[in-house]
């Protein structure tokens, strides 16, 4: 694990923090883990939240430290090229790293009630299509929407 991040505890439980400052555009970490199917992801039960959707039928069963990165409706990072977590604004050392889980979800199966406490909090985390259009465009412009979602939306 990079010494620029550390795993600790936030109000949401296990969490990943910046141990050094990141500038917008910096890669924070690369997610890793075995590739599994949708059925296998559902079978994980409560741990399903650890499964990152990487294309229309495949998930990555995240290993530490990636599985500890929490969701925020007002995130400071996002997912680039499927598995790279990138800073989308400057992040001072000590801040928790969070991304918007909805940028990786194109399915109606999984939702999560949200306690991220950001001013933009949507209350419930649902898939990308549930986001307001302006927010969809904002995330798409930043390049932090999973490519399979961009493809499926443009093809639909
Ligand atoms: Zn929220």
mmCIF file of C-alpha atoms and ligand atoms in Angstrom:
data_model
loop_
_atom_site.group_PDB
_atom_site.id
_atom_site.type_symbol
_atom_site.label_atom_id
_atom_site.label_comp_id
_atom_site.label_asym_id
_atom_site.label_seq_id
_atom_site.Cartn_x
_atom_site.Cartn_y
_atom_site.Cartn_z
ATOM 1 C CA UNK A 1 0.000 0.000 0.000
ATOM 2 C CA UNK A 2 1.210 3.483 -0.875
ATOM 3 C CA UNK A 3 2.562 5.437 2.093
ATOM 4 C CA UNK A 4 0.573 8.434 0.833
ATOM 5 C CA UNK A 5 -2.627 6.882 2.230
ATOM 6 C CA UNK A 6 -3.544 5.203 5.485
ATOM 7 C CA UNK A 7 -6.510 3.144 6.682
ATOM 8 C CA UNK A 8 -8.265 4.438 9.798
ATOM 9 C CA UNK A 9 -11.715 5.045 11.239
ATOM 10 C CA UNK A 10 -14.215 7.750 10.304
ATOM 11 C CA UNK A 11 -17.827 8.252 11.378
ATOM 12 C CA UNK A 12 -18.701 5.610 8.732
ATOM 13 C CA UNK A 13 -16.296 2.965 10.093
ATOM 14 C CA UNK A 14 -13.157 1.811 8.300
ATOM 15 C CA UNK A 15 -11.972 4.531 5.958
ATOM 16 C CA UNK A 16 -9.052 5.615 3.789
ATOM 17 C CA UNK A 17 -7.292 8.890 4.567
ATOM 18 C CA UNK A 18 -4.723 11.002 2.766
ATOM 19 C CA UNK A 19 -1.413 10.636 4.653
ATOM 20 C CA UNK A 20 0.113 13.236 2.320
ATOM 21 C CA UNK A 21 -1.534 15.995 0.279
ATOM 22 C CA UNK A 22 -2.874 15.155 -3.206
ATOM 23 C CA UNK A 23 -3.322 17.615 -6.062
ATOM 24 C CA UNK A 24 -6.337 17.381 -8.354
ATOM 25 C CA UNK A 25 -5.509 14.757 -10.995
ATOM 26 C CA UNK A 26 -3.171 12.697 -8.782
ATOM 27 C CA UNK A 27 -3.767 8.938 -8.708
ATOM 28 C CA UNK A 28 -4.495 7.967 -5.099
ATOM 29 C CA UNK A 29 -4.715 4.185 -5.408
ATOM 30 C CA UNK A 30 -5.547 1.422 -7.861
ATOM 31 C CA UNK A 31 -8.387 -0.917 -6.915
ATOM 32 C CA UNK A 32 -7.564 -4.625 -6.984
ATOM 33 C CA UNK A 33 -9.342 -7.912 -6.310
ATOM 34 C CA UNK A 34 -10.760 -11.009 -7.995
ATOM 35 C CA UNK A 35 -13.216 -10.473 -10.860
ATOM 36 C CA UNK A 36 -16.651 -11.954 -10.117
ATOM 37 C CA UNK A 37 -20.082 -12.123 -11.768
ATOM 38 C CA UNK A 38 -23.268 -10.287 -10.743
ATOM 39 C CA UNK A 39 -24.616 -13.491 -9.096
ATOM 40 C CA UNK A 40 -21.415 -13.893 -7.116
ATOM 41 C CA UNK A 41 -21.586 -10.236 -6.073
ATOM 42 C CA UNK A 42 -25.173 -10.677 -4.827
ATOM 43 C CA UNK A 43 -24.102 -13.829 -2.946
ATOM 44 C CA UNK A 44 -21.669 -11.707 -0.934
ATOM 45 C CA UNK A 45 -24.695 -10.352 0.958
ATOM 46 C CA UNK A 46 -23.732 -7.514 3.283
ATOM 47 C CA UNK A 47 -20.284 -7.509 1.719
ATOM 48 C CA UNK A 48 -21.855 -6.779 -1.663
ATOM 49 C CA UNK A 49 -20.997 -3.140 -1.001
ATOM 50 C CA UNK A 50 -17.368 -4.199 -1.426
ATOM 51 C CA UNK A 51 -17.989 -5.278 -5.011
ATOM 52 C CA UNK A 52 -17.098 -2.623 -7.576
ATOM 53 C CA UNK A 53 -18.994 -2.865 -10.876
ATOM 54 C CA UNK A 54 -16.428 -2.681 -13.688
ATOM 55 C CA UNK A 55 -18.562 -3.591 -16.709
ATOM 56 C CA UNK A 56 -22.134 -4.613 -17.460
ATOM 57 C CA UNK A 57 -21.723 -8.138 -16.029
ATOM 58 C CA UNK A 58 -18.525 -8.112 -13.982
ATOM 59 C CA UNK A 59 -17.586 -6.887 -10.534
ATOM 60 C CA UNK A 60 -14.311 -6.638 -8.669
ATOM 61 C CA UNK A 61 -14.408 -8.069 -5.144
ATOM 62 C CA UNK A 62 -12.283 -5.314 -3.623
ATOM 63 C CA UNK A 63 -9.283 -6.057 -1.465
ATOM 64 C CA UNK A 64 -7.839 -3.692 1.153
ATOM 65 C CA UNK A 65 -7.284 -0.811 1.087
ATOM 66 C CA UNK A 66 -9.730 -0.224 -1.804
ATOM 67 C CA UNK A 67 -12.653 -1.876 -0.002
ATOM 68 C CA UNK A 68 -12.365 0.720 2.776
ATOM 69 C CA UNK A 69 -12.940 3.779 0.563
ATOM 70 C CA UNK A 70 -16.328 5.208 1.557
ATOM 71 C CA UNK A 71 -18.990 6.920 -0.531
ATOM 72 C CA UNK A 72 -19.748 10.633 -0.580
ATOM 73 C CA UNK A 73 -22.404 12.576 -2.480
ATOM 74 C CA UNK A 74 -19.839 15.441 -2.541
ATOM 75 C CA UNK A 75 -16.688 13.429 -3.278
ATOM 76 C CA UNK A 76 -13.034 14.509 -3.440
ATOM 77 C CA UNK A 77 -12.057 11.633 -5.743
ATOM 78 C CA UNK A 78 -13.422 9.550 -8.592
ATOM 79 C CA UNK A 79 -12.751 6.427 -10.585
ATOM 80 C CA UNK A 80 -10.624 6.780 -13.709
ATOM 81 C CA UNK A 81 -10.035 4.004 -16.302
ATOM 82 C CA UNK A 82 -12.172 1.543 -14.310
ATOM 83 C CA UNK A 83 -9.866 0.942 -11.344
ATOM 84 C CA UNK A 84 -7.784 4.050 -10.618
ATOM 85 C CA UNK A 85 -8.933 6.376 -7.871
ATOM 86 C CA UNK A 86 -7.990 9.948 -8.822
ATOM 87 C CA UNK A 87 -8.223 13.198 -6.804
ATOM 88 C CA UNK A 88 -10.808 15.526 -8.390
ATOM 89 C CA UNK A 89 -9.760 18.443 -6.197
ATOM 90 C CA UNK A 90 -6.803 19.215 -3.968
ATOM 91 C CA UNK A 91 -6.930 17.009 -0.868
ATOM 92 C CA UNK A 92 -4.996 18.054 2.242
ATOM 93 C CA UNK A 93 -3.213 15.430 4.352
ATOM 94 C CA UNK A 94 -5.583 14.035 6.967
ATOM 95 C CA UNK A 95 -8.777 14.282 4.905
ATOM 96 C CA UNK A 96 -10.812 11.158 4.261
ATOM 97 C CA UNK A 97 -10.795 9.966 0.625
ATOM 98 C CA UNK A 98 -14.313 9.377 -0.726
ATOM 99 C CA UNK A 99 -15.838 8.881 -4.167
ATOM 100 C CA UNK A 100 -19.415 8.762 -5.433
ATOM 101 C CA UNK A 101 -20.454 5.085 -5.695
ATOM 102 C CA UNK A 102 -23.177 6.047 -8.187
ATOM 103 C CA UNK A 103 -20.495 6.676 -10.832
ATOM 104 C CA UNK A 104 -19.829 2.915 -10.870
ATOM 105 C CA UNK A 105 -23.400 1.597 -10.763
ATOM 106 C CA UNK A 106 -25.731 0.882 -13.651
ATOM 107 C CA UNK A 107 -28.201 -1.518 -12.092
ATOM 108 C CA UNK A 108 -31.352 -1.297 -9.997
ATOM 109 C CA UNK A 109 -30.431 -4.049 -7.567
ATOM 110 C CA UNK A 110 -28.354 -2.299 -4.936
ATOM 111 C CA UNK A 111 -29.130 0.848 -2.964
ATOM 112 C CA UNK A 112 -27.668 2.200 0.242
ATOM 113 C CA UNK A 113 -29.035 4.799 2.619
ATOM 114 C CA UNK A 114 -26.426 7.536 2.860
ATOM 115 C CA UNK A 115 -24.964 9.169 5.931
ATOM 116 C CA UNK A 116 -22.141 11.008 4.164
ATOM 117 C CA UNK A 117 -23.150 14.355 5.731
ATOM 118 C CA UNK A 118 -22.072 16.366 2.709
ATOM 119 C CA UNK A 119 -24.312 19.365 1.902
ATOM 120 C CA UNK A 120 -25.195 17.670 -1.408
ATOM 121 C CA UNK A 121 -26.256 14.402 0.254
ATOM 122 C CA UNK A 122 -28.940 12.618 -1.799
ATOM 123 C CA UNK A 123 -30.065 10.466 1.139
ATOM 124 C CA UNK A 124 -29.992 7.226 -0.834
ATOM 125 C CA UNK A 125 -27.206 5.958 -3.087
ATOM 126 C CA UNK A 126 -28.656 4.557 -6.313
ATOM 127 C CA UNK A 127 -27.319 3.917 -9.780
ATOM 128 C CA UNK A 128 -25.928 6.491 -12.222
ATOM 129 C CA UNK A 129 -29.232 6.966 -14.060
ATOM 130 C CA UNK A 130 -30.835 8.186 -10.819
ATOM 131 C CA UNK A 131 -28.469 11.181 -10.601
ATOM 132 C CA UNK A 132 -29.618 14.671 -11.637
ATOM 133 C CA UNK A 133 -28.645 15.380 -15.273
ATOM 134 C CA UNK A 134 -26.246 18.178 -14.323
ATOM 135 C CA UNK A 135 -24.383 15.909 -11.927
ATOM 136 C CA UNK A 136 -24.208 13.146 -14.583
ATOM 137 C CA UNK A 137 -22.655 15.679 -16.983
ATOM 138 C CA UNK A 138 -20.248 16.986 -14.341
ATOM 139 C CA UNK A 139 -18.936 13.495 -13.538
ATOM 140 C CA UNK A 140 -18.788 12.545 -17.227
ATOM 141 C CA UNK A 141 -16.741 15.662 -18.039
ATOM 142 C CA UNK A 142 -14.308 14.750 -15.263
ATOM 143 C CA UNK A 143 -13.892 11.302 -16.865
ATOM 144 C CA UNK A 144 -14.851 9.506 -13.657
ATOM 145 C CA UNK A 145 -17.878 7.522 -14.853
ATOM 146 C CA UNK A 146 -17.225 3.844 -15.536
ATOM 147 C CA UNK A 147 -16.765 3.459 -19.333
ATOM 148 C CA UNK A 148 -19.433 0.715 -19.597
ATOM 149 C CA UNK A 149 -22.004 3.142 -18.153
ATOM 150 C CA UNK A 150 -21.076 5.887 -20.624
ATOM 151 C CA UNK A 151 -21.332 3.322 -23.467
ATOM 152 C CA UNK A 152 -24.678 1.917 -22.296
ATOM 153 C CA UNK A 153 -26.209 5.371 -21.802
ATOM 154 C CA UNK A 154 -25.021 6.638 -25.180
ATOM 155 C CA UNK A 155 -26.232 3.460 -26.866
ATOM 156 C CA UNK A 156 -29.623 3.562 -25.164
HETATM 157 ZN ZN1 LIG B 1 -24.721 11.283 0.832
#
